[in-house]
Each structure stands twice: as C-alpha cells, then as structure tokens.
Amino acid sequence: MKMTLDQKCALLSGKSVFQTREYKNLGIPSIWLSDGPHGLRKQAGASDHLGLNPSVEATCFPTAATIANSWDETLGEKVGEALGEETATLGVNVLLGPGLNMKRNPLCGRNFEYFSEDPYLAGKMAAAYIRGIQKNGVAACPKHFAVNNQETRRMASDSIVDERTLREIYLTGFEIAVKEGNPKCIMSSYNLINGTYANENEHLLSEILRKEWGFKGTVVTDWGGSNDHALGVKAGSTLEMPAPGGDSARELIAAVKSGKIEESDIDARVNELLSLIFSTSKAVKEATKNAVLKDGELNLPDDIKKKHHDLAYHAAAESMTLLKNNNGILPLKRNTKVAIIGDFAKNPRYQGAGSSMVNTTALDNLLDCMEKSSVEVVGYAKGFDRLGQPDDVAVKEARELAKCAEITILCLGLDEVQESEGLDRQMMKLRQNQISLLKALHRDGRKIVVVLSAGSSIETQWKSYCDAILYACLSGQAGARAVADALTGVINPSGKLAETWIEKYEDTPSLHHFAGKKRTVEYREGIYIGYRYYQKADVTTAFPFGYGLSYTTFKYSDIDVEADSVSFTVTNTGSILGKEISQLYISAPGKMVFAPKRELKGFAKTSLKPGESKRVTIPLDDKAFRYWNVKTNRWEQEEGVYKISVGRSSEDIVLSDEITLKGTTDKKPYDMRKLPHYESGDVQNVGKDEFVKLLGHEIPDGKPDISRNMTLGEMNHARSPLGWLIWAILTGMLNRSLKKGSPDLNLLFQLNMPLRGLAKMTSGMISMGMVDGIVLELRGFWFVGIIKVLVEFVKNIIQNRRLEKRLYNYK
Ligand code: BGC
C-alpha cells in the first residue's frame, strides 16, 4: 500500500518523547529511541530528555571520558556490544550515543560524556562503540553533530568556526565514526554553525555527511533541536524529535505544496527512516524474549545484569589512570593499615547528570571494596561536605582517623552539581574544603593517596601535598572495585589521559571565547585545541595529553618507518605484567600552512609480561599527512619532511624518524603574514580582524532578536512587560536553585530554549502559529498577540484532529 503525503510527512517526527509513529494498516511499527552513551535510560513511564524521571534498571558503564583513557578500541567495542544487548533486550531500537564532541574547553558541562580533545582518538573509540552496539541489530546514534562544545545557551549558540578547523578538529572524529563504524543514525546538534542551524545545514548534512562520507542512514534532531523542519528535511535531516505534534507534519505538507521543498526530499527521508525501522525491529523483537516482565515492563534478566556488571568492572579497570606515584607508595602492600577518607568513598561519583543518567543494576563503593581487599581498613571518615560547606567536625574526625593508619586514601572529586548537562562548570578547581582537608592531613605528616572522581580535567595545584594520585574519572557502577584493585596491585593501572590537564584555567586557548554573553561563540583558537595549543605556545601543563604511569616500566627501540606503517619494539623492563599505550605523532613540515607541533595519528595498547618484548605496528592511514586546504577546498598534503614520533605521551617522545613526501598542490591556502598568531600559536590573543581573515567571512553580530528563536532567557530584551515578568520569575527561580547548590535542570533548559521549542516539545499542544502570537506579544503588540495565540490555539486543535483522521483513516 502506498503512503499518502500526510502519512509520509507525519512519520518524520516523533509520536512521543522517545517513540516514532506507527501505521498498523501499512505494517509500519513504532520504534523506541533511548539515551544514552554509557548505559540505557529507557523511561517506560513518564519521559523527559533531562534524566529527571525514573528509568528501567540498566548497567551504568564508565562514561566515555573514562573509557577513552583506556585507548582500547577492542574494549570500546565490547562495551558497545553490551550496551546494544541491553538496548535490544529492553525493546529499544536506537541507542542515543556515543557522544564524541571535542573537549574544546575544560569547563564544558558535558565533557564527561565525550571522549577526548583529539579527533583521532575520539573517532576511533566512537567507531568501536558503534560497531559493538550495532552487532545486536539495533542502531547507534553518534552525537551531537557538530561543533557543539558548550552547554551555555546550548539551543541557540552559534559556533563561528573556519572551514579548516571545522574539518580537521570538529568533523574528523565524526568522519572516522561514520566511515569505520557505519552507524545507522546520527544526531544533529542544537547549535548553529556559522549562522545556520546544524540540523538544516546543507554543507554539514548534505555535502559532507551524505555526499562526501556516504552516510545513508537517519539523521535525528537533538530533542527540540529542529528549527525549520522543511529546511532540515531538504538538507538531509530525517526525524524530528521529540513529539512536535501535527504542526510539524503540516509544515512539511505546506512546504511541498508551496515548492519550498520537493516531494522527493520527503521520499528520501522516509526511505531512510523506514530502513532504520525495518532493519532494527526484528532483532529487537527477538531480543525482548530474553527480558523479564515486571509489572508489564521489560526488565533485564539477572544473567545479563551480572555479566555486564563484570564488564563494567573490566572497562573501569582498563581505564584507571595513575598520575603520580612517589617512591612507589602504590600498590599498597598487603596488610597495610589504611584510613579511607572522603564522602566519595561511600557515596561514589560514577556518572554525570542529565539525559545520560542511568538507573544502575548495582552500585559498588570504595569503602566496601577496600574492606574486602588485602589491606587493613582502620576506618572511614566523611572528611568534607561534598557541596563545599565548611564542616570542622568532619575535618577533625578525618585527622583523628588518619593518625591510626599508615596510609590515607583520600577520595576527592567533583560533585553532581558541578558536572551536568545543561550547565557549564563554574570553575576548574576542586571545592576549597577538599583542598583544605588535604593540606591539613599533609601538615599532620600523613602519607596520602588521592583518588579522584571527576568526569573532566581539574586544576591540581595541590598535587605536591599528596604522594600519589589515581584518576578514576567517572568509572560507572563497578568502578569502585577497579579503584580498590588498582590501589592494591590486583591490577596494574594502564590508562593514559585522553585530555590535557592544564595548570590553571587561564591557560586554556578558548579562555576569552567560551560560554560568553553573546550567542556567537568565536572559535578564534582555530585548530589549536588541547595539546595542539599547549605545545605550540609552549605552555607548561600539569599532566600532558597521553600521560599515565604504570607499576612497571617500558623500553622502546628499533623504529622502522614504511610508507604505510610505523613499527617499533616495546619491552616490559619491570617485574610485573603491564600494558603500555604507545602513541604515534606526526609533525607536518608547517612551511606552506601553519600546523601544530605534532598530532596524534595512531596508537596501540600492548600487554607485556615482565621481560617480554613485542613488535608493534601502527598503520599510517589517510589521516596521517592530510590538511584541509581552503583554496582548493579539499584535503591536500604538504610537500616536505615529516617527523614521525613514537611516544609514551604527547610530551614524552622516545623514538623518531623522518619521511619526505611530495605535495599535492601549489595553491597556498593563506597569506601567512596576515595570520601571525596562528603561525606562532599565540591564539589566546587573536584579534577580530585576524580571525575574520581566517574565517573568510564576517562574524554575525550575535544579538538576540525578538523572533521564534529568542530564548526564554533573553526575554528581558523583549518589548513586553509580560516577557520581562516571565524572565524575572524564571531567572529568579534559577538563581535560587543555584544558590542552594542544586541547579534546576528543567529551568536551565527552559531558559536556554528558543520560543519555537514551545511548539516543538509540547506534543502538539502549542503550534508554531501560537508561538508567532507570543512573538507579536513580545514585540509589544500585546492585544494582537493574545488574539493570535487564541485563534491559533483553536485552529491547532481542529487541524490536529483532522490530520489524525487523515493519517489513520478514522471514519
Ligand atoms: C540531549 C541529547 C539526548 C536527548 C534525549 C537532549 O537534551 O542533548 O544528548 O540524547 O536530550 O534525551
């Protein structure tokens, strides 16, 4: 049976927060899409996209930021496979993850959900997850495509970025994920890129994603991220989520009728969605047979829970990163008397807040795990208030307890409020009360091992007050046992940082252009994010990208560079088994185009017994020598001598060689004399004119206008007392929640939401016509505005009913 235009258009938007429409008479079932990157969040009851309502129990694996520290693609694939198994078993077709946005700035509130500051590492890990997830017949949905690197004004910010930076930094990870992972879905991001919403950006979705990379799957909007659905469909965006109601379908029908888009655009999108629906439904139906029914809901059976809890442990164990270990204080010797101090030891920080929040099947804590280990635990003290309130009694107790032990295990970290979707971090420091406690214990002469739970990098000016630091990141529901095992030497930590840890926030290259007051976010630092900047500008870091210690030592020898690979030998020179992450960096000649000092182009993780040597080969792929030339508008290779380096980290290069290559074009992309800061790397100080030269176009002014796209948080700029009042109430409520230390995520979302979100996220209750009435009201035409809202309200009800009838053939 053929679908009508109405049916096709209506299929391209959700029927509820996490489900698509079904047409039973046409044999088209509804499918489920659920978060998220490190565990399934299926909300069988009340649904929301902020993780506020409860969800079905699922395994909470370590977050992407954690597993990235393992640099282990095989592990990523295994975790992906387990995620996919839970997804299918619980009746979900699309898992909304992995997240692979670049960590442009350490304060981005969602960094814990992302892999790295390096696109190569992020892309490889994401591709591995995708392959694993999709082995189960369900779909992965890498997100958020693209250039989505802050939470402030997240639905309305405009990322101003030059084409080379876009390609080399912000898209390369997605390119690898798409080409090597072959995802059935991808999620477009909320933000605009150079003035056009990502979801309706032809350059991004049509030219790059679909034509260049050959992506044939479904593009799903982020929740409420569709601006003009017709333009989205034309540009290559398939499914608008969550549930915009009949208005969204009518918008498409009208666009076809007016010639704004072709019916063939609709057909192409419908075909993509149908192939997603049909290619996943059978596997899901089969897998749900393994689920356990409780109160009519699908639940995971115990064997899957157990198997995946063990895998969550293994994943955390592979990701433990040792940052400091003075005099070999770790691993702790058998029967050592230890004091366990810090709230996080009992109430673990193991995942972040927001849409990725998983309702765990089990949860380990460090105190219990240490009590079961080979050391003698003399006691536990909370030590500090996790939200930063002074607590002298807790400090006193902690100091007393530490006296009875040989070594103090001090669990520090960021709390739930500091790392959340919808909110960027306010500071890069630990809360002062934690640092004060560390200093007090140090003054008392204690030997201190710090265990850090934090989903992104923090300042560590306090590091000289402790003897060792084990970075657990946000290690999932079984992470505590991995920490205990790393401390006691049951495992040998092998993680290395997937993100640079700087000495102080002021060192970050995007310091002056992150989460500011304007809508536009100028990516003035260009290609120099993370280590690419710190190395080029000679900024000393606390712990460099790729850094991590082991309880054993490794020696490197015999580098051999071929046209398509680099080989070398790694030897375990210590006395216990260990795993070494070797990193391949390449330095471009940098004569014709400015370039970072070196860039990651490959890596390998090798397990070695004491005394054992292995020959490691890392392939040189198509990313090894390329740069994006803005004149020829394609990838080119610069002529000259390339330095090939193998390192323990980005700063600790142990082997190197050279290779000379021919160039692929004479066309110089830039007049380098006009871009002195990019040449020198001093990109914190790029002026507006120089940035405009790099961009090749003017910067939009970024001022809010009174339109469908004004956010609720900008209504103080409206010309209506009603707008001011709503703004004052919402911001007042938010400020109160911030002061209390528990920011209201819902309010934050609303304040960052453009007015059009009212029509996109209310399941058809509010139409775009009503939003236009509100806009009139905000422009000062309050009477006309209110009348329009009322008229459109009635119109919407009538039109919704008519559409439903046409869709489902009601008599
Ligand atoms: C987030 C997405 C998430 C979606 C659905 C949005 O707010 O940005 O990452 O997948 O909600 O919950």
PDB file of N, CA, C and O in Angstrom, residues 265-296:
ATOM      1  N   ASP A 265      12.355  14.992  -1.709  1.00  0.00           N
ATOM      2  CA  ASP A 265      13.123  15.162  -0.453  1.00  0.00           C
ATOM      3  C   ASP A 265      12.451  14.360   0.655  1.00  0.00           C
ATOM      4  O   ASP A 265      13.110  13.674   1.445  1.00  0.00           O
ATOM      5  N   ILE A 266      11.122  14.483   0.711  1.00  0.00           N
ATOM      6  CA  ILE A 266      10.375  13.749   1.740  1.00  0.00           C
ATOM      7  C   ILE A 266      10.577  12.241   1.529  1.00  0.00           C
ATOM      8  O   ILE A 266      10.844  11.496   2.472  1.00  0.00           O
ATOM      9  N   ASP A 267      10.467  11.812   0.280  1.00  0.00           N
ATOM     10  CA  ASP A 267      10.599  10.377  -0.002  1.00  0.00           C
ATOM     11  C   ASP A 267      11.965   9.843   0.430  1.00  0.00           C
ATOM     12  O   ASP A 267      12.066   8.754   0.999  1.00  0.00           O
ATOM     13  N   ALA A 268      12.995  10.635   0.148  1.00  0.00           N
ATOM     14  CA  ALA A 268      14.346  10.178   0.522  1.00  0.00           C
ATOM     15  C   ALA A 268      14.430   9.987   2.031  1.00  0.00           C
ATOM     16  O   ALA A 268      14.955   8.983   2.530  1.00  0.00           O
ATOM     17  N   ARG A 269      13.886  10.942   2.777  1.00  0.00           N
ATOM     18  CA  ARG A 269      13.950  10.862   4.244  1.00  0.00           C
ATOM     19  C   ARG A 269      13.097   9.704   4.763  1.00  0.00           C
ATOM     20  O   ARG A 269      13.479   8.989   5.677  1.00  0.00           O
ATOM     21  N   VAL A 270      11.902   9.535   4.171  1.00  0.00           N
ATOM     22  CA  VAL A 270      11.027   8.446   4.618  1.00  0.00           C
ATOM     23  C   VAL A 270      11.719   7.095   4.379  1.00  0.00           C
ATOM     24  O   VAL A 270      11.697   6.215   5.235  1.00  0.00           O
ATOM     25  N   ASN A 271      12.363   6.969   3.233  1.00  0.00           N
ATOM     26  CA  ASN A 271      13.064   5.701   2.957  1.00  0.00           C
ATOM     27  C   ASN A 271      14.150   5.436   3.989  1.00  0.00           C
ATOM     28  O   ASN A 271      14.336   4.307   4.437  1.00  0.00           O
ATOM     29  N   GLU A 272      14.879   6.510   4.368  1.00  0.00           N
ATOM     30  CA  GLU A 272      15.932   6.327   5.387  1.00  0.00           C
ATOM     31  C   GLU A 272      15.316   5.831   6.698  1.00  0.00           C
ATOM     32  O   GLU A 272      15.821   4.901   7.331  1.00  0.00           O
ATOM     33  N   LEU A 273      14.207   6.461   7.069  1.00  0.00           N
ATOM     34  CA  LEU A 273      13.598   6.103   8.346  1.00  0.00           C
ATOM     35  C   LEU A 273      13.009   4.688   8.289  1.00  0.00           C
ATOM     36  O   LEU A 273      13.145   3.908   9.236  1.00  0.00           O
ATOM     37  N   LEU A 274      12.359   4.363   7.169  1.00  0.00           N
ATOM     38  CA  LEU A 274      11.794   3.015   7.067  1.00  0.00           C
ATOM     39  C   LEU A 274      12.890   1.961   7.127  1.00  0.00           C
ATOM     40  O   LEU A 274      12.726   0.922   7.768  1.00  0.00           O
ATOM     41  N   SER A 275      14.020   2.269   6.510  1.00  0.00           N
ATOM     42  CA  SER A 275      15.067   1.234   6.560  1.00  0.00           C
ATOM     43  C   SER A 275      15.608   1.113   7.987  1.00  0.00           C
ATOM     44  O   SER A 275      15.965   0.016   8.423  1.00  0.00           O
ATOM     45  N   LEU A 276      15.632   2.204   8.740  1.00  0.00           N
ATOM     46  CA  LEU A 276      16.020   2.106  10.164  1.00  0.00           C
ATOM     47  C   LEU A 276      14.993   1.261  10.931  1.00  0.00           C
ATOM     48  O   LEU A 276      15.346   0.359  11.703  1.00  0.00           O
ATOM     49  N   ILE A 277      13.726   1.562  10.688  1.00  0.00           N
ATOM     50  CA  ILE A 277      12.659   0.855  11.417  1.00  0.00           C
ATOM     51  C   ILE A 277      12.717  -0.644  11.109  1.00  0.00           C
ATOM     52  O   ILE A 277      12.760  -1.480  12.012  1.00  0.00           O
ATOM     53  N   PHE A 278      12.771  -0.965   9.813  1.00  0.00           N
ATOM     54  CA  PHE A 278      12.711  -2.389   9.458  1.00  0.00           C
ATOM     55  C   PHE A 278      14.015  -3.129   9.766  1.00  0.00           C
ATOM     56  O   PHE A 278      14.003  -4.302  10.092  1.00  0.00           O
ATOM     57  N   SER A 279      15.135  -2.404   9.682  1.00  0.00           N
ATOM     58  CA  SER A 279      16.398  -3.119   9.929  1.00  0.00           C
ATOM     59  C   SER A 279      16.622  -3.366  11.413  1.00  0.00           C
ATOM     60  O   SER A 279      17.481  -4.159  11.786  1.00  0.00           O
ATOM     61  N   THR A 280      15.893  -2.716  12.278  1.00  0.00           N
ATOM     62  CA  THR A 280      16.121  -2.932  13.718  1.00  0.00           C
ATOM     63  C   THR A 280      14.987  -3.704  14.395  1.00  0.00           C
ATOM     64  O   THR A 280      15.201  -4.360  15.408  1.00  0.00           O
ATOM     65  N   SER A 281      13.793  -3.630  13.827  1.00  0.00           N
ATOM     66  CA  SER A 281      12.622  -4.155  14.554  1.00  0.00           C
ATOM     67  C   SER A 281      12.690  -5.659  14.830  1.00  0.00           C
ATOM     68  O   SER A 281      12.318  -6.110  15.917  1.00  0.00           O
ATOM     69  N   LYS A 282      13.180  -6.406  13.843  1.00  0.00           N
ATOM     70  CA  LYS A 282      13.182  -7.860  14.011  1.00  0.00           C
ATOM     71  C   LYS A 282      14.116  -8.272  15.169  1.00  0.00           C
ATOM     72  O   LYS A 282      13.743  -9.056  16.040  1.00  0.00           O
ATOM     73  N   ALA A 283      15.315  -7.671  15.152  1.00  0.00           N
ATOM     74  CA  ALA A 283      16.297  -8.019  16.187  1.00  0.00           C
ATOM     75  C   ALA A 283      15.747  -7.651  17.567  1.00  0.00           C
ATOM     76  O   ALA A 283      15.922  -8.393  18.541  1.00  0.00           O
ATOM     77  N   VAL A 284      15.071  -6.523  17.651  1.00  0.00           N
ATOM     78  CA  VAL A 284      14.528  -6.087  18.939  1.00  0.00           C
ATOM     79  C   VAL A 284      13.443  -7.061  19.410  1.00  0.00           C
ATOM     80  O   VAL A 284      13.416  -7.474  20.564  1.00  0.00           O
ATOM     81  N   LYS A 285      12.589  -7.433  18.473  1.00  0.00           N
ATOM     82  CA  LYS A 285      11.510  -8.369  18.829  1.00  0.00           C
ATOM     83  C   LYS A 285      12.094  -9.679  19.383  1.00  0.00           C
ATOM     84  O   LYS A 285      11.634 -10.191  20.408  1.00  0.00           O
ATOM     85  N   GLU A 286      13.112 -10.171  18.709  1.00  0.00           N
ATOM     86  CA  GLU A 286      13.756 -11.415  19.151  1.00  0.00           C
ATOM     87  C   GLU A 286      14.364 -11.249  20.547  1.00  0.00           C
ATOM     88  O   GLU A 286      14.162 -12.055  21.440  1.00  0.00           O
ATOM     89  N   ALA A 287      15.120 -10.144  20.709  1.00  0.00           N
ATOM     90  CA  ALA A 287      15.870  -9.949  21.955  1.00  0.00           C
ATOM     91  C   ALA A 287      14.955  -9.744  23.158  1.00  0.00           C
ATOM     92  O   ALA A 287      15.292 -10.146  24.275  1.00  0.00           O
ATOM     93  N   THR A 288      13.794  -9.138  22.932  1.00  0.00           N
ATOM     94  CA  THR A 288      12.904  -8.883  24.080  1.00  0.00           C
ATOM     95  C   THR A 288      12.418 -10.194  24.699  1.00  0.00           C
ATOM     96  O   THR A 288      11.971 -10.211  25.843  1.00  0.00           O
ATOM     97  N   LYS A 289      12.552 -11.280  23.944  1.00  0.00           N
ATOM     98  CA  LYS A 289      12.150 -12.583  24.514  1.00  0.00           C
ATOM     99  C   LYS A 289      13.037 -12.939  25.707  1.00  0.00           C
ATOM    100  O   LYS A 289      12.668 -13.734  26.559  1.00  0.00           O
ATOM    101  N   ASN A 290      14.240 -12.362  25.741  1.00  0.00           N
ATOM    102  CA  ASN A 290      15.152 -12.641  26.868  1.00  0.00           C
ATOM    103  C   ASN A 290      14.839 -11.777  28.092  1.00  0.00           C
ATOM    104  O   ASN A 290      15.441 -11.948  29.144  1.00  0.00           O
ATOM    105  N   ALA A 291      13.965 -10.791  27.921  1.00  0.00           N
ATOM    106  CA  ALA A 291      13.694  -9.868  29.034  1.00  0.00           C
ATOM    107  C   ALA A 291      12.772 -10.518  30.067  1.00  0.00           C
ATOM    108  O   ALA A 291      12.087 -11.495  29.783  1.00  0.00           O
ATOM    109  N   VAL A 292      12.786  -9.950  31.256  1.00  0.00           N
ATOM    110  CA  VAL A 292      11.907 -10.424  32.320  1.00  0.00           C
ATOM    111  C   VAL A 292      10.784  -9.404  32.452  1.00  0.00           C
ATOM    112  O   VAL A 292      11.050  -8.197  32.506  1.00  0.00           O
ATOM    113  N   LEU A 293       9.558  -9.879  32.485  1.00  0.00           N
ATOM    114  CA  LEU A 293       8.433  -8.936  32.611  1.00  0.00           C
ATOM    115  C   LEU A 293       8.132  -8.652  34.081  1.00  0.00           C
ATOM    116  O   LEU A 293       7.896  -9.576  34.852  1.00  0.00           O
ATOM    117  N   LYS A 294       8.206  -7.352  34.451  1.00  0.00           N
ATOM    118  CA  LYS A 294       7.842  -6.982  35.820  1.00  0.00           C
ATOM    119  C   LYS A 294       6.840  -5.855  35.717  1.00  0.00           C
ATOM    120  O   LYS A 294       7.132  -4.835  35.058  1.00  0.00           O
ATOM    121  N   ASP A 295       5.683  -5.996  36.313  1.00  0.00           N
ATOM    122  CA  ASP A 295       4.606  -5.009  36.209  1.00  0.00           C
ATOM    123  C   ASP A 295       4.359  -4.598  34.757  1.00  0.00           C
ATOM    124  O   ASP A 295       4.218  -3.403  34.441  1.00  0.00           O
ATOM    125  N   GLY A 296       4.411  -5.561  33.885  1.00  0.00           N
ATOM    126  CA  GLY A 296       4.123  -5.278  32.476  1.00  0.00           C
ATOM    127  C   GLY A 296       5.265  -4.609  31.732  1.00  0.00           C
ATOM    128  O   GLY A 296       5.149  -4.297  30.557  1.00  0.00           O
TER     129      GLY A 296
END
